[in-house]
């Protein structure tokens, strides 16, 4: 999605733009961020105005992390409600009630039952919280796709599997924090990395992963 920065530039910022132009191109990325901090475009924008079901399954992880798939879906759904224009996300309680009562195999099957226009399907193939017994470092692998329920087709998937490691470089000492607190923190990071495929976001968040504290 292209943006016309000249139209959105407040009058008070024109002197700053003039200074950047006189100084050369090096200041222009910073000016662009001031004008529009959500500098990375959504990969898939067609959830806007739709009724959407967010469903996560993690069959191989259920014994070690029995609630992780539902927790991740709830967090992703909340982010879509907050950031995607005019989206209607299927209520998590309605979805959980249907899933618990039915033996289903295809995301579109659930979407039809819940009268959704589209389904965000999340296959959580890996979810780990620790490196050995003394270090905490989350690692998750996710396959993501969007299905059009009416046309019964997959309409989008990213070009490669999403793999998230948090913190990316320096694990936390297990003695410094509770595993449950770290699990919630990592789920927050993972949910954002999944959800932001569907709305514009601030690229600087990638550089803050080591210091991010999510509740």
CSV table of C-alpha atoms in Angstrom, one decimal:
chain,number,residue,atom,x,y,z
A,1,UNK,CA,0.0,0.0,0.0
A,2,UNK,CA,1.6,3.2,-1.2
A,3,UNK,CA,1.3,6.3,0.9
A,4,UNK,CA,1.4,10.0,-0.3
A,5,UNK,CA,3.6,11.5,2.5
A,6,UNK,CA,3.2,15.0,1.2
A,7,UNK,CA,-0.6,14.9,1.9
A,8,UNK,CA,-0.2,13.6,5.4
A,9,UNK,CA,2.7,15.8,6.4
A,10,UNK,CA,1.6,18.3,9.1
A,11,UNK,CA,2.5,21.9,8.5
A,12,UNK,CA,4.8,22.0,11.6
A,13,UNK,CA,7.0,19.3,10.0
A,14,UNK,CA,7.7,21.2,6.7
A,15,UNK,CA,10.8,23.0,8.2
A,16,UNK,CA,12.1,19.6,9.3
A,17,UNK,CA,11.7,18.2,5.8
A,18,UNK,CA,13.4,21.2,4.3
A,19,UNK,CA,16.4,20.7,6.7
A,20,UNK,CA,16.5,17.0,5.7
A,21,UNK,CA,16.6,17.9,2.0
A,22,UNK,CA,19.3,20.5,2.5
A,23,UNK,CA,21.4,17.9,4.5
A,24,UNK,CA,21.0,15.2,1.8
A,25,UNK,CA,19.2,11.9,1.8
A,26,UNK,CA,20.5,10.5,5.1
A,27,UNK,CA,17.7,12.1,7.2
A,28,UNK,CA,14.8,11.1,5.0
A,29,UNK,CA,14.1,7.7,6.5
A,30,UNK,CA,13.8,9.3,9.9
A,31,UNK,CA,11.5,12.0,8.5
A,32,UNK,CA,9.3,9.3,6.9
A,33,UNK,CA,9.1,7.5,10.3
A,34,UNK,CA,8.0,10.7,12.1
A,35,UNK,CA,5.2,11.1,9.4
A,36,UNK,CA,4.1,7.5,9.5
A,37,UNK,CA,5.7,5.2,12.1
A,38,UNK,CA,3.9,2.1,10.8
A,39,UNK,CA,6.4,1.8,8.0
A,40,UNK,CA,5.9,-1.9,7.0
A,41,UNK,CA,2.9,-2.7,4.9
A,42,UNK,CA,0.6,-5.6,5.7
A,43,UNK,CA,1.2,-8.7,3.6
A,44,UNK,CA,-2.5,-9.5,3.4
A,45,UNK,CA,-5.1,-6.8,3.8
A,46,UNK,CA,-8.3,-8.6,2.8
A,47,UNK,CA,-9.4,-9.3,6.4
A,48,UNK,CA,-10.8,-5.7,6.6
A,49,UNK,CA,-14.6,-5.7,6.7
A,50,UNK,CA,-14.8,-9.5,7.0
A,51,UNK,CA,-16.0,-11.9,9.7
A,52,UNK,CA,-12.9,-13.8,10.6
A,53,UNK,CA,-12.2,-16.9,12.7
A,54,UNK,CA,-8.8,-17.3,14.1
A,55,UNK,CA,-7.9,-21.0,14.8
A,56,UNK,CA,-4.7,-22.6,16.0
A,57,UNK,CA,-3.9,-26.2,16.2
A,58,UNK,CA,-0.7,-27.8,17.7
A,59,UNK,CA,-1.4,-31.5,17.9
A,60,UNK,CA,2.2,-32.6,18.6
A,61,UNK,CA,2.5,-30.1,21.5
A,62,UNK,CA,-0.6,-30.8,23.5
A,63,UNK,CA,1.0,-32.9,26.2
A,64,UNK,CA,3.8,-30.5,27.0
A,65,UNK,CA,1.7,-27.3,26.5
A,66,UNK,CA,-2.0,-28.2,26.6
A,67,UNK,CA,-3.4,-24.7,26.3
A,68,UNK,CA,-0.9,-23.0,24.0
A,69,UNK,CA,-2.9,-23.3,20.8
A,70,UNK,CA,-5.9,-21.7,22.3
A,71,UNK,CA,-3.9,-19.0,24.1
A,72,UNK,CA,-2.1,-18.1,20.9
A,73,UNK,CA,-5.4,-17.9,18.9
A,74,UNK,CA,-6.9,-15.6,21.6
A,75,UNK,CA,-4.0,-13.2,21.5
A,76,UNK,CA,-3.9,-13.1,17.7
A,77,UNK,CA,-7.6,-12.4,17.6
A,78,UNK,CA,-7.2,-9.5,20.0
A,79,UNK,CA,-4.5,-7.9,17.9
A,80,UNK,CA,-6.6,-8.2,14.8
A,81,UNK,CA,-9.6,-6.6,16.5
A,82,UNK,CA,-7.3,-3.7,17.6
A,83,UNK,CA,-5.4,-3.2,14.3
A,84,UNK,CA,-7.5,-4.3,11.3
A,85,UNK,CA,-10.1,-1.9,10.1
A,86,UNK,CA,-13.8,-3.0,10.4
A,87,UNK,CA,-12.9,-6.6,11.1
A,88,UNK,CA,-15.3,-8.8,13.0
A,89,UNK,CA,-13.5,-11.6,14.8
A,90,UNK,CA,-15.5,-14.6,15.8
A,91,UNK,CA,-15.8,-14.7,19.6
A,92,UNK,CA,-13.2,-17.1,21.1
A,93,UNK,CA,-15.8,-18.7,23.4
A,94,UNK,CA,-18.1,-19.4,20.5
A,95,UNK,CA,-15.2,-20.9,18.6
A,96,UNK,CA,-13.9,-23.0,21.5
A,97,UNK,CA,-17.3,-24.3,22.3
A,98,UNK,CA,-17.8,-25.5,18.7
A,99,UNK,CA,-14.3,-27.0,18.4
A,100,UNK,CA,-14.7,-28.9,21.7
A,101,UNK,CA,-17.9,-30.5,20.6
A,102,UNK,CA,-16.9,-31.5,17.1
A,103,UNK,CA,-14.3,-33.7,15.4
A,104,UNK,CA,-13.0,-31.4,12.6
A,105,UNK,CA,-10.1,-31.7,10.2
A,106,UNK,CA,-10.2,-28.6,8.0
A,107,UNK,CA,-10.1,-24.9,8.9
A,108,UNK,CA,-12.8,-24.1,6.3
A,109,UNK,CA,-15.1,-26.6,8.0
A,110,UNK,CA,-14.9,-24.6,11.2
A,111,UNK,CA,-15.4,-21.4,9.3
A,112,UNK,CA,-18.6,-22.6,7.6
A,113,UNK,CA,-20.0,-23.7,11.0
A,114,UNK,CA,-19.3,-20.3,12.5
A,115,UNK,CA,-20.5,-18.3,9.5
A,116,UNK,CA,-17.1,-16.7,9.0
A,117,UNK,CA,-16.0,-15.1,5.7
A,118,UNK,CA,-12.4,-16.1,6.2
A,119,UNK,CA,-10.3,-18.2,8.5
A,120,UNK,CA,-6.8,-17.5,9.7
A,121,UNK,CA,-5.3,-20.9,10.2
A,122,UNK,CA,-2.3,-21.3,12.5
A,123,UNK,CA,-0.4,-24.5,12.6
A,124,UNK,CA,2.0,-24.4,15.5
A,125,UNK,CA,4.6,-27.0,14.7
A,126,UNK,CA,7.1,-26.1,17.5
A,127,UNK,CA,6.8,-24.4,20.8
A,128,UNK,CA,9.7,-24.5,23.3
A,129,UNK,CA,10.6,-22.3,26.3
A,130,UNK,CA,14.0,-23.4,27.5
A,131,UNK,CA,17.5,-24.2,26.4
A,132,UNK,CA,18.6,-26.8,28.9
A,133,UNK,CA,17.7,-26.5,32.6
A,134,UNK,CA,19.2,-23.1,33.3
A,135,UNK,CA,18.2,-20.8,30.3
A,136,UNK,CA,14.9,-19.6,29.0
A,137,UNK,CA,14.7,-18.9,25.3
A,138,UNK,CA,11.4,-19.4,23.4
A,139,UNK,CA,11.5,-21.0,20.0
A,140,UNK,CA,8.4,-21.5,17.8
A,141,UNK,CA,7.7,-22.6,14.2
A,142,UNK,CA,4.4,-21.6,12.6
A,143,UNK,CA,2.7,-22.3,9.3
A,144,UNK,CA,0.1,-19.7,8.5
A,145,UNK,CA,-2.6,-19.5,5.9
A,146,UNK,CA,-5.9,-17.7,5.2
A,147,UNK,CA,-8.9,-19.5,3.7
A,148,UNK,CA,-11.9,-18.0,1.9
A,149,UNK,CA,-14.8,-20.0,3.3
A,150,UNK,CA,-17.4,-19.1,0.6
A,151,UNK,CA,-15.1,-20.0,-2.3
A,152,UNK,CA,-13.6,-22.9,-0.3
A,153,UNK,CA,-10.0,-22.0,-1.2
A,154,UNK,CA,-6.7,-21.0,0.4
A,155,UNK,CA,-6.3,-17.4,-0.6
A,156,UNK,CA,-2.9,-16.5,1.0
A,157,UNK,CA,0.1,-17.9,2.8
A,158,UNK,CA,3.5,-16.4,3.5
A,159,UNK,CA,6.4,-17.3,1.2
A,160,UNK,CA,8.1,-19.1,4.1
A,161,UNK,CA,7.4,-20.6,7.4
A,162,UNK,CA,7.5,-18.2,10.4
A,163,UNK,CA,10.2,-19.1,12.9
A,164,UNK,CA,10.4,-17.0,16.1
A,165,UNK,CA,13.2,-17.1,18.7
A,166,UNK,CA,12.9,-14.9,21.8
A,167,UNK,CA,15.0,-13.4,23.1
A,168,UNK,CA,16.8,-13.7,19.7
A,169,UNK,CA,20.4,-13.4,21.0
A,170,UNK,CA,20.7,-13.6,24.8
A,171,UNK,CA,18.6,-16.2,26.7
A,172,UNK,CA,17.3,-15.3,30.2
A,173,UNK,CA,18.6,-17.1,33.2
A,174,UNK,CA,15.9,-19.4,34.5
A,175,UNK,CA,16.7,-18.4,38.0
A,176,UNK,CA,15.7,-14.8,37.3
A,177,UNK,CA,12.1,-15.3,36.3
A,178,UNK,CA,9.2,-17.7,36.6
A,179,UNK,CA,8.6,-20.0,33.6
A,180,UNK,CA,4.9,-19.1,33.5
A,181,UNK,CA,5.7,-15.4,33.3
A,182,UNK,CA,8.1,-16.1,30.5
A,183,UNK,CA,5.6,-18.2,28.7
A,184,UNK,CA,3.1,-15.3,28.6
A,185,UNK,CA,5.8,-13.0,27.5
A,186,UNK,CA,6.9,-15.3,24.6
A,187,UNK,CA,3.3,-15.9,23.6
A,188,UNK,CA,2.8,-12.1,23.3
A,189,UNK,CA,5.8,-11.8,21.0
A,190,UNK,CA,4.7,-14.8,18.9
A,191,UNK,CA,1.1,-13.5,18.6
A,192,UNK,CA,2.3,-10.2,17.3
A,193,UNK,CA,4.7,-11.7,14.8
A,194,UNK,CA,1.7,-13.8,13.5
A,195,UNK,CA,-0.9,-11.0,13.5
A,196,UNK,CA,1.2,-8.3,11.9
A,197,UNK,CA,1.0,-10.1,8.6
A,198,UNK,CA,-2.5,-8.5,8.4
A,199,UNK,CA,-1.8,-4.8,9.3
A,200,UNK,CA,0.9,-2.2,8.9
A,201,UNK,CA,3.4,-2.1,11.8
A,202,UNK,CA,6.5,-0.3,13.1
A,203,UNK,CA,9.7,-2.0,11.9
A,204,UNK,CA,11.6,-0.8,15.0
A,205,UNK,CA,9.9,-3.4,17.1
A,206,UNK,CA,12.2,-6.0,15.6
A,207,UNK,CA,15.2,-4.2,17.1
A,208,UNK,CA,13.6,-4.1,20.5
A,209,UNK,CA,12.9,-7.8,20.9
A,210,UNK,CA,15.7,-8.3,23.5
A,211,UNK,CA,14.2,-5.7,25.8
A,212,UNK,CA,10.5,-6.3,25.1
A,213,UNK,CA,8.4,-6.9,28.2
A,214,UNK,CA,4.9,-7.9,27.4
A,215,UNK,CA,2.2,-8.7,30.0
